[in-house]
Coordinates of C-alpha atoms and ligand atoms in Angstrom, one line a residue:
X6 CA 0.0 0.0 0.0
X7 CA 1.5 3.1 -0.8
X8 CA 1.5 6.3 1.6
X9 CA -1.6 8.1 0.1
X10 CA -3.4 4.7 0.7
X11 CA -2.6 4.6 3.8
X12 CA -3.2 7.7 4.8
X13 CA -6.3 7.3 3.4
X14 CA -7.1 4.1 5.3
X15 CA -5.9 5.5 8.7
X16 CA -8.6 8.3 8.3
X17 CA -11.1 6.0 7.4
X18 CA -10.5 4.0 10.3
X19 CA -10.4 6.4 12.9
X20 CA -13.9 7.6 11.7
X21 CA -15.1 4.4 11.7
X22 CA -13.5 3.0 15.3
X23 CA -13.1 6.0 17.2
X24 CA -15.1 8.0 19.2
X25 CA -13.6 11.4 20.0
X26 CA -13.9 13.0 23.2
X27 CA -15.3 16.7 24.0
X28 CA -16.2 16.1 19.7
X29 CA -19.4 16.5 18.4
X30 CA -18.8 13.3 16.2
X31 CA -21.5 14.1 13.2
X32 CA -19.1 16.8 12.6
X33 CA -16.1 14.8 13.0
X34 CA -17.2 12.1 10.5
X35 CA -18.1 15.4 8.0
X36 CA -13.9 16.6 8.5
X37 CA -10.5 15.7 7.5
X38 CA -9.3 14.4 10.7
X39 CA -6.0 15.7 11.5
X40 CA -3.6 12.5 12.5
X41 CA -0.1 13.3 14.0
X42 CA 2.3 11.2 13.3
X43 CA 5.3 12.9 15.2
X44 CA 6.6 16.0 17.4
X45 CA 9.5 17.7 17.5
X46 CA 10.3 20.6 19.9
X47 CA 6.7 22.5 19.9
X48 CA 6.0 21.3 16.7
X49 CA 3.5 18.1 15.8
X50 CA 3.7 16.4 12.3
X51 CA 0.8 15.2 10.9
X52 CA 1.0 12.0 8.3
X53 CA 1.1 14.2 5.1
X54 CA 4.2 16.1 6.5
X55 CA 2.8 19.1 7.5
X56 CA 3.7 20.5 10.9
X57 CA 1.8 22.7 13.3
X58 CA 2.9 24.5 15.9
X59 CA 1.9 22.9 19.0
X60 CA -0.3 26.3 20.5
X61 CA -2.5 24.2 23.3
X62 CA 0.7 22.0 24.5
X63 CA -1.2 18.9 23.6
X64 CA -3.9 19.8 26.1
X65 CA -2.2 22.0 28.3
X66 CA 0.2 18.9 29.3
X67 CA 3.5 19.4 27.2
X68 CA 6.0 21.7 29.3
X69 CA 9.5 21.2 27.0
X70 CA 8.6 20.5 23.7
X71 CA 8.0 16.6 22.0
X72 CA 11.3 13.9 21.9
X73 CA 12.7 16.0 25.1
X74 CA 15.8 14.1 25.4
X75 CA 15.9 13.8 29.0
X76 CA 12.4 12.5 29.1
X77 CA 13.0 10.6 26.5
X78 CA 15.9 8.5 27.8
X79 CA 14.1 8.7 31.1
X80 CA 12.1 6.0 29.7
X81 CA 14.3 4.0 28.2
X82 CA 16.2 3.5 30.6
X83 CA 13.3 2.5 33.1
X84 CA 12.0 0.3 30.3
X85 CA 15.1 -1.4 30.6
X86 CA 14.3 -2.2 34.2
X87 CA 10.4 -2.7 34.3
X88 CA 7.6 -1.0 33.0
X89 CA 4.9 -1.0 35.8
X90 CA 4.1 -2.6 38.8
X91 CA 1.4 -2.4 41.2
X92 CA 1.7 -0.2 44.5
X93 CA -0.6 -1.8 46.0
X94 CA 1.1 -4.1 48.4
X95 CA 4.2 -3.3 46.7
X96 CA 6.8 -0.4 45.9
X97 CA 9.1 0.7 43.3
X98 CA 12.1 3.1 43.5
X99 CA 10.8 5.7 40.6
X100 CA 7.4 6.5 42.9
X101 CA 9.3 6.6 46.4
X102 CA 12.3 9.1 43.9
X103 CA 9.3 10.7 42.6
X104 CA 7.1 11.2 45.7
X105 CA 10.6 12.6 47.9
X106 CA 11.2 14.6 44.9
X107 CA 7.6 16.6 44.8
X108 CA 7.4 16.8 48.2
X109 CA 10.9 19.1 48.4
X110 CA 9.6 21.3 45.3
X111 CA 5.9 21.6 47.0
X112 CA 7.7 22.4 50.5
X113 CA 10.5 25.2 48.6
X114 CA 7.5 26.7 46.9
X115 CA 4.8 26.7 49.2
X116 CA 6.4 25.9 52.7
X117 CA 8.7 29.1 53.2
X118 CA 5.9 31.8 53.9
X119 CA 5.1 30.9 57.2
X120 CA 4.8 34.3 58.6
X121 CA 2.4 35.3 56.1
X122 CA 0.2 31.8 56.3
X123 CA -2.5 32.3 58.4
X124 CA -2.7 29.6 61.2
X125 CA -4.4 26.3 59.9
X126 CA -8.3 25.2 61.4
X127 CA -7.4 23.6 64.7
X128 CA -8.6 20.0 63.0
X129 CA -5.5 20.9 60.2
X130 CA -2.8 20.7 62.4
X131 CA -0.8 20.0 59.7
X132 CA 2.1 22.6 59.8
X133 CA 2.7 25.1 57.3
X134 CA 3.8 23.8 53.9
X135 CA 3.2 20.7 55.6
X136 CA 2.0 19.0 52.5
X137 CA 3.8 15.8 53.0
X138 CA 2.0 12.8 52.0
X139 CA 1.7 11.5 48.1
X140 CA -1.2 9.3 46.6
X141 CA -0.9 8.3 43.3
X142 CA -3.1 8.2 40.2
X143 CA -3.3 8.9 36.8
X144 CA -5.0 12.0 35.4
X145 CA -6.0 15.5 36.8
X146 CA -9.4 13.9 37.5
X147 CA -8.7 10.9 39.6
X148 CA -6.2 13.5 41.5
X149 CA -9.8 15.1 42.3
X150 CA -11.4 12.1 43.1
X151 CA -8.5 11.4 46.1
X152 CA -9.2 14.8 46.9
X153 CA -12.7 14.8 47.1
X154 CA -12.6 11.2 49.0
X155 CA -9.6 11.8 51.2
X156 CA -11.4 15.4 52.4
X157 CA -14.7 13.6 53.3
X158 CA -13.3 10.6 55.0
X159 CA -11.2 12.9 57.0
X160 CA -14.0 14.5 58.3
X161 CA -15.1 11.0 59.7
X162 CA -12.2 9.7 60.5
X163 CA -12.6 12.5 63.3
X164 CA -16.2 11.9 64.4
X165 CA -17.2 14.6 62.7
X166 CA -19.8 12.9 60.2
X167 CA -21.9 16.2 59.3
X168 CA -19.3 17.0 57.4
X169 CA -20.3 15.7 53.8
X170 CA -20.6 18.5 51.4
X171 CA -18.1 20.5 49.5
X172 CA -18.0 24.2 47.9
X173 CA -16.8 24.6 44.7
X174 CA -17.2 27.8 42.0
X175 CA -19.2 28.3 39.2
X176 CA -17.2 28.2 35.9
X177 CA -15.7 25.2 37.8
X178 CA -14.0 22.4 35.7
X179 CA -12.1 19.6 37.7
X180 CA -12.2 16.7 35.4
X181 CA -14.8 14.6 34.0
X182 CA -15.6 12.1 36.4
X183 CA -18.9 11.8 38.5
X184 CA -17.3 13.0 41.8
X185 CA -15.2 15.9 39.6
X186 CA -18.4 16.7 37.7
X187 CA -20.2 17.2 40.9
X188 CA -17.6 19.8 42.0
X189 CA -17.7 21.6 38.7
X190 CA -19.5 24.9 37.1
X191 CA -20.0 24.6 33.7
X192 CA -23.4 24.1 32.3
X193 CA -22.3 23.1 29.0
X194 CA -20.8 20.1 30.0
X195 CA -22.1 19.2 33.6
X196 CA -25.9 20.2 33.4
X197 CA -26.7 17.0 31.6
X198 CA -25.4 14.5 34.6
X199 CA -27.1 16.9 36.9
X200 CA -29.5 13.8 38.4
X201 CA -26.3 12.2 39.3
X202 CA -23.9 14.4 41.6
X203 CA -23.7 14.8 44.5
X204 CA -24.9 18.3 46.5
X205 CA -22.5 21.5 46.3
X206 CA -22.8 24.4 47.4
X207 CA -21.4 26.7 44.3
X208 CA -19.7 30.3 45.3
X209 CA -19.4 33.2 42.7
X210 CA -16.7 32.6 40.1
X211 CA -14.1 35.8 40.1
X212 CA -14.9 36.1 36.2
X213 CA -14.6 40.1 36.8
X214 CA -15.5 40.6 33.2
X215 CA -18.9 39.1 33.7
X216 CA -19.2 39.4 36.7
X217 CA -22.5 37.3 38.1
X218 CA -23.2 40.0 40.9
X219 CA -23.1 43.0 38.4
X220 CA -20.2 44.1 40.2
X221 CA -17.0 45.9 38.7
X222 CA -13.8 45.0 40.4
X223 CA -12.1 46.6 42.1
X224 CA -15.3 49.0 43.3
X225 CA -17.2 45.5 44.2
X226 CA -14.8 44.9 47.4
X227 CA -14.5 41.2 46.5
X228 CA -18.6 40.6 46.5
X229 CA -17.8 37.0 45.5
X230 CA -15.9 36.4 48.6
X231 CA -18.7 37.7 50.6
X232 CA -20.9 35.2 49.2
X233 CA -18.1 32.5 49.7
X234 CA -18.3 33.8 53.3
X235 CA -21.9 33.4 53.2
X236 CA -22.2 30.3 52.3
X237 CA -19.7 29.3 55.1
X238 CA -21.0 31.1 57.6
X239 CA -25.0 28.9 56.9
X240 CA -23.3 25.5 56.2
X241 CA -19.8 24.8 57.4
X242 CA -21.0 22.5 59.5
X243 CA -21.7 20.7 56.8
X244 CA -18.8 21.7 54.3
X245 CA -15.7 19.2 54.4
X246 CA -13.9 21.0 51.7
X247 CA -13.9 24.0 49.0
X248 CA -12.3 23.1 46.2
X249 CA -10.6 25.9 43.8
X250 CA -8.2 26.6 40.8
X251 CA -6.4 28.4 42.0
X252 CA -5.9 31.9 39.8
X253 CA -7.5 30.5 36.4
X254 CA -10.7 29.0 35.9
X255 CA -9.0 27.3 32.9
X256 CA -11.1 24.9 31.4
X257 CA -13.9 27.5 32.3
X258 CA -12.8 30.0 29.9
X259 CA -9.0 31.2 31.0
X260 CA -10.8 33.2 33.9
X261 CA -8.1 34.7 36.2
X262 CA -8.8 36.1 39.8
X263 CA -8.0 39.3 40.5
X264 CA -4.9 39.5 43.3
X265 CA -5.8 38.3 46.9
X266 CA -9.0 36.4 45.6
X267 CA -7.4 33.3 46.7
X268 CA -5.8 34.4 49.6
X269 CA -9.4 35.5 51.0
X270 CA -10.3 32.2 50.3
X271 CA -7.7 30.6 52.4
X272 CA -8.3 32.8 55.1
X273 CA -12.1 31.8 55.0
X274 CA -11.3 28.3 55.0
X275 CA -9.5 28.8 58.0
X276 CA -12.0 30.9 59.7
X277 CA -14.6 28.2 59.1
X278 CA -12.5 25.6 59.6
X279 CA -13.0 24.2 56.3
X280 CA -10.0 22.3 54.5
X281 CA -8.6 24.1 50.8
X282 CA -8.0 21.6 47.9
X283 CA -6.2 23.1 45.5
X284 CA -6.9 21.9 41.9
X285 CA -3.2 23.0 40.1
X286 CA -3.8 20.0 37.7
X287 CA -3.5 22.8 35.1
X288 CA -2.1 26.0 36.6
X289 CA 0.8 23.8 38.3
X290 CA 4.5 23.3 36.7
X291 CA 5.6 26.6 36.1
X292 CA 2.2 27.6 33.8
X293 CA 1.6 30.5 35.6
X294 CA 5.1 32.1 36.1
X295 CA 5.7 30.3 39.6
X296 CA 6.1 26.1 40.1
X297 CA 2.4 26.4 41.6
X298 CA -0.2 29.1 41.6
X299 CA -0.4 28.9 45.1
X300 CA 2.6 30.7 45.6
X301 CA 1.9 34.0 44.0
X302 CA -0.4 34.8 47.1
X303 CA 2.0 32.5 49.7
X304 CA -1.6 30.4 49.9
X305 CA -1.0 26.8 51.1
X306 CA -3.7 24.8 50.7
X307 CA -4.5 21.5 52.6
X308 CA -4.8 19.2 49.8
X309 CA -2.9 20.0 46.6
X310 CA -4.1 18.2 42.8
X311 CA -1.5 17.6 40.7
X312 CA -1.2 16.1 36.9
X313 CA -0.8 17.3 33.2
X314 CA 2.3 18.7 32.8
X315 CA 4.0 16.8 36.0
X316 CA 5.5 14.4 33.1
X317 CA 6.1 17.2 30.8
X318 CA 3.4 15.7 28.9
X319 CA 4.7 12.3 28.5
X320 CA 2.7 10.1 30.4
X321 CA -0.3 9.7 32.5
X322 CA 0.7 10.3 36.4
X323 CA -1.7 12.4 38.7
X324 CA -0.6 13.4 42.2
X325 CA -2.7 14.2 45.3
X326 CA -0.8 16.0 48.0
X327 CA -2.3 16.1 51.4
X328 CA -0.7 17.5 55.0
X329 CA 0.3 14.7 57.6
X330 CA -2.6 16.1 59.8
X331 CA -4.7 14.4 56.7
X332 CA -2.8 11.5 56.3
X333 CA -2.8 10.6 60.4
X334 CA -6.2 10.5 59.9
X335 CA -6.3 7.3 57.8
X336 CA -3.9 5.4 60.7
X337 CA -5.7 2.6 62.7
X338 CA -6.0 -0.8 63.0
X339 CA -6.6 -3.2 60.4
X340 CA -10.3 -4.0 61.8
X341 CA -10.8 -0.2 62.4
X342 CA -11.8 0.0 58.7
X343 CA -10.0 3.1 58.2
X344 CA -7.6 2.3 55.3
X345 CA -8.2 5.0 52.1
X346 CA -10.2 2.4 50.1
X347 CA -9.0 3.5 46.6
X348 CA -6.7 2.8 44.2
X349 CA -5.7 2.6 40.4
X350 CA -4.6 -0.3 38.3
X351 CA -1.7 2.0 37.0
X352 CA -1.0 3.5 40.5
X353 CA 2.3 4.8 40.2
X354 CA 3.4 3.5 37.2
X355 CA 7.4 3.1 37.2
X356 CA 7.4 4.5 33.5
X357 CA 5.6 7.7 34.2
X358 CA 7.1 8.3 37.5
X359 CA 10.8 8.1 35.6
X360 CA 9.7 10.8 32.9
X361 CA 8.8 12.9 35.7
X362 CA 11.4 12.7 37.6
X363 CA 13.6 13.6 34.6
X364 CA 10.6 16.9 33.9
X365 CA 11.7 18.0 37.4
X366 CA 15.3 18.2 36.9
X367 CA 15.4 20.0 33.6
X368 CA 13.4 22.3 35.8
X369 CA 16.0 22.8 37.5
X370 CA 18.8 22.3 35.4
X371 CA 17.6 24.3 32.3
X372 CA 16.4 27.2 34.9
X373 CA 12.8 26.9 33.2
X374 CA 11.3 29.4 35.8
X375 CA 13.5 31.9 35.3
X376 CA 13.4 31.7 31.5
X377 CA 9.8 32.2 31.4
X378 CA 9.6 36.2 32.0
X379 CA 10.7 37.4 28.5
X380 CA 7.9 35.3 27.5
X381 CA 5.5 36.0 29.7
X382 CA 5.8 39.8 28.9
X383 CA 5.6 39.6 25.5
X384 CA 2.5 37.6 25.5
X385 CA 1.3 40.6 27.7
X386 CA 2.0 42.9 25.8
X387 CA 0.8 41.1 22.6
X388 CA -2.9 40.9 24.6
X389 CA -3.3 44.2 25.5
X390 CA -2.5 45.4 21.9
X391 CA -5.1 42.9 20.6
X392 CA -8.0 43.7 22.6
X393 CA -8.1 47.1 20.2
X394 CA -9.4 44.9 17.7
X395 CA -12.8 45.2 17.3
X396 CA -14.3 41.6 18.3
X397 CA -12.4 41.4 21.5
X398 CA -13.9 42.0 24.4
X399 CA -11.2 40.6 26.8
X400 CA -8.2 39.6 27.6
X401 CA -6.9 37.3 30.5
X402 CA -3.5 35.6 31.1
X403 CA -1.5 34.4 34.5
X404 CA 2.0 33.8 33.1
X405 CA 1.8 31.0 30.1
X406 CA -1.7 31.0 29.8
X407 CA -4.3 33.5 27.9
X408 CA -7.7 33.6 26.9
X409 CA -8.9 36.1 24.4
X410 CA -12.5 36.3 24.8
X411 CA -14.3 37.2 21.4
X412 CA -17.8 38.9 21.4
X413 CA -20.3 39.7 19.0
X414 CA -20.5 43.5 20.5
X415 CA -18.1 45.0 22.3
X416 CA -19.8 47.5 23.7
X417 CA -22.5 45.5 25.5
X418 CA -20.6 42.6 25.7
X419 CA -23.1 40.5 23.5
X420 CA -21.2 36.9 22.9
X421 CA -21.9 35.2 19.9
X422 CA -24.2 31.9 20.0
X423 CA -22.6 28.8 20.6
X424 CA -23.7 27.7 17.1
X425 CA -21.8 30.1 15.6
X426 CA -18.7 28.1 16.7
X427 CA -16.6 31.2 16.3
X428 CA -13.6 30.4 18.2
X429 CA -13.5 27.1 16.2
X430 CA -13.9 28.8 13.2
X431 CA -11.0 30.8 14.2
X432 CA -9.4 28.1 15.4
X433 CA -9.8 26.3 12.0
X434 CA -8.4 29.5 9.8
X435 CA -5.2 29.3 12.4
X436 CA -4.8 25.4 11.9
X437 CA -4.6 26.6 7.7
X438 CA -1.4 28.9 8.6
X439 CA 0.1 25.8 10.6
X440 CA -0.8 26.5 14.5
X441 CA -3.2 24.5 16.3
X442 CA -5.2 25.8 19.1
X443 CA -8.4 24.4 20.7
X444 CA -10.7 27.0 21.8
X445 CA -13.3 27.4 24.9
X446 CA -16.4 28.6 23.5
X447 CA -15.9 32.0 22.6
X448 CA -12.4 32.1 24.4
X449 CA -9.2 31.4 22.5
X450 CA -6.8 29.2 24.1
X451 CA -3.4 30.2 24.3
X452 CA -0.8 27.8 26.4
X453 CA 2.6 26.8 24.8
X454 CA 5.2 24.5 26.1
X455 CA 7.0 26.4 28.1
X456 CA 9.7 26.1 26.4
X457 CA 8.2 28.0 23.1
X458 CA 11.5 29.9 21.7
X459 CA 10.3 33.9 21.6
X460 CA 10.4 33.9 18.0
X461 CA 7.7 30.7 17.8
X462 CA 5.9 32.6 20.3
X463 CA 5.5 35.7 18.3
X464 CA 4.8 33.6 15.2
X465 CA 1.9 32.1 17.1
X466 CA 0.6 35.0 18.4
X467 CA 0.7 36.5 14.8
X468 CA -0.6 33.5 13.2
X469 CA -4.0 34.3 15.9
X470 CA -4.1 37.4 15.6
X471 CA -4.9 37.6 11.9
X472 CA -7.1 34.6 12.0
X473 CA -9.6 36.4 14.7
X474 CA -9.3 39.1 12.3
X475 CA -10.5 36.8 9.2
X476 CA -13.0 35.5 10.8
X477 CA -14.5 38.3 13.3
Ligands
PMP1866 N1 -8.6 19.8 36.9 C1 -8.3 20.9 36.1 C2 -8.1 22.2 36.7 C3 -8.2 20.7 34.7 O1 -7.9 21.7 33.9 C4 -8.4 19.3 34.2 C5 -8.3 19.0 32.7 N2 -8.4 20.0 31.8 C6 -8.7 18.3 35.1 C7 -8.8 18.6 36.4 C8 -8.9 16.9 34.6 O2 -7.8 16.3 34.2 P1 -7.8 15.1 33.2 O3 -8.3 15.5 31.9 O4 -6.4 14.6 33.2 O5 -8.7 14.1 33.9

């Protein structure tokens, strides 16, 4: 068969096997599909040759770029050894590596503002930074899942069984799963499972732009935190946890908070007595300028989510962090029944745990932090001239991620109907000039590897630019 058939066949295939997810697949089976056949650097191949410029990071997970050689040999090397075993009932050296590892990053970036921390609810006794312990799993919504579990068993694990509920935000995303779709805030794709979650008590989302208590910041005195508050203040006996994104909403729309949103809500959680889980499954590894969001308002939370680009986009792994007030919790005797009943087939699977402890030292090594800030600026800079144009109506970004919000009238702030499918009609006209991006809605996506060379970085930016032009 030569390549053309081939090609051919592949796409054929695909439309006839595979069921895309977050795709509307009527109008999957009506496109080309786009198959990649290889990466290099931030650039993905597909299996006619033609290379794109990698503008999403394979879904927000790729940190250095594709074929990273570190990463890559990583692998290898572990694949030399074994390629998974179970952790449950056994260990293997990448996970325990992997779990010290974290736990000194997690402890340099959100352990050394003790001053600043407020003191934790007297059942948290934790310490500051004292986020200590590490489950395993394997994507940012099992992470969640531990969370959500871990949070509410704690609670009973104390005697204190009231405790069932959780707060969470409107614009919410947390993964996909039953127990993540309960704690999430978008209509779109949560409304229809709405018969089967669990009850949450949802707090205003800081989307200042639209904001949901016709408020404008920074006149409003953080409204939304006095509704947080409010909900506290009626139900925390009932509230084991509020769970948060900490600085984006991402999957929501790129919403960023504006500056000591989150540390209100850590000092509310304290004042209630109410333990913080903080969802970095996409904000952490260096995507908003620091390792974790937390850090840029010295929050620590109480239970920390971690996945996407902890193995630099590699391979599945999901962490769940948790202080050892948490984890002491859980100790008893075997009868007592108190074990954490949950755990993954893949469970800290030696292959991923080996690419990401290779990710964390080219963090270190290649100074990644430090190399962001040219970047970050000019992506600044590069928003604020764009939302001149006429179909923008905003602009949001926290280090290496933006959203640019397009709306059918800028002056009222009119959004264009979902059918209109402008941001993938955007997104589409980009993908012809050789970038692809995967928008929210009406928000275009922008999140790079990290690594994006400045001149790729203006070349994507110019490449979206002109294709919101086109087709606004
Ligand atoms: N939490 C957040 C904040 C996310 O952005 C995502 C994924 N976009 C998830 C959880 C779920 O991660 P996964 O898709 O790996 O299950």
């Amino acid at each position: 068969m030569g390549i053309i058939e081939e090609n051919k066949k592949l796409e054929e295939l695909d439309k006839k096997y595979i069921w895309h997810p977050f795709t509307q697949m009527k109008d999957w089976l009506e496109e080309k599909p786009i198959i990649i056949s290889e990466g290099r650097d931030c650039f993905i191949k597909d299996i006619y040759g033609r290379w794109y410029l990698d503008g999403v990071s394979s879904l927000w997970v790729n940190i250095f770029g594709h074929r990273k050689k570190e990463i890559d040999d990583a692998i290898k090397e572990q694949l030399d050894r074994i390629a998974h075993s179970t952790l449950l009932g056994l260990s293997n050296a990448p996970a325990i590596k992997l779990a010290e590892k974290l736990i000194q990053i997690v402890q340099k970036s959100l352990g050394r503002n003790k001053e600043t921390n407020p003191p934790l609810p007297p059942f948290s006794k934790g310490g500051l930074g004292g986020l200590c312990k590490v489950f395993y799993s394997d994507n940012g919504s099992t992470a969640v899942e531990v969370a959500i579990k871990m949070a509410f068993q704690y609670w009973r694990h104390k005697g204190v069984e009231a405790r069932h509920t959780f707060v969470s935000l409107t614009n919410a995303y947390h993964g996909d799963t039953i127990g993540a779709v309960s704690v999430g805030g978008i209509d779109i794709f949560h409304k229809a499972f709405e018969p089967l979650l669990f009850k949450t008590y949802k707090a205003p989302s800081p989307y200042c732009y639209r904001c949901e208590l016709n408020k404008e910041y920074p006149d409003c005195n953080f409204a939304c935190l006095e509704k947080m508050e409010e909900i506290f203040k009626a139900h925390s006996e009932e509230i084991a946890a509020l769970i948060i994104e900490p600085l984006v909403q991402a999957a929501g729309g790129m919403i960023t908070s504006p500056p000591k949103y989150l540390r209100g809500v850590r000092e509310l959680c304290t004042k209630y007595n109410i333990l913080m889980i903080a969802d970095e499954v996409a904000t952490g590894f260096g995507r908003t300028g620091k390792m974790f969001a937390c850090e840029h308002e010295d929050v620590v939370p109480d239970i920390i989510c971690l996945s996407k680009g902890i193995t630099g986009g590699y391979m599945p792994l999901a962490v769940t962090l948790c202080t050892d007030e948490i984890y002491n919790a859980f100790l008893g005797e075997f009868k007592d029944l108190k074990t954490f009943f949950h755990g993954h087939s893949y469970t800290g699977n030696p292959l991923a745990c080996a690419a990401a402890l290779a990710c964390l030292d080219v963090f270190e090594q290649e100074h990644v932090l430090e190399g962001l800030k040219a970047k970050i600026e000019l992506l600044e800079v590069w928003l604020k001239e764009v939302l001149n144009i006429n179909h923008i109506g905003d602009v949001r970004s926290t280090g290496l991620m933006a959203g640019v919000e397009l709306v059918r009238d800028k002056k009222t702030k009119e959004p264009y109907d979902w059918s209109d499918k402008m941001g993938w009609r955007v997104a589409y006209r980009a993908r012809e000039n050789g970038v692809f991006i995967r928008p929210l809605g009406n928000v275009i996506v922008i999140m790079p590897p990290l690594s994006i060379s400045e001149q790729n970085l203006k070349r994507l930016l110019d490449i979206i630019r002109v294709a919101i032009i086109d087709i606004t």
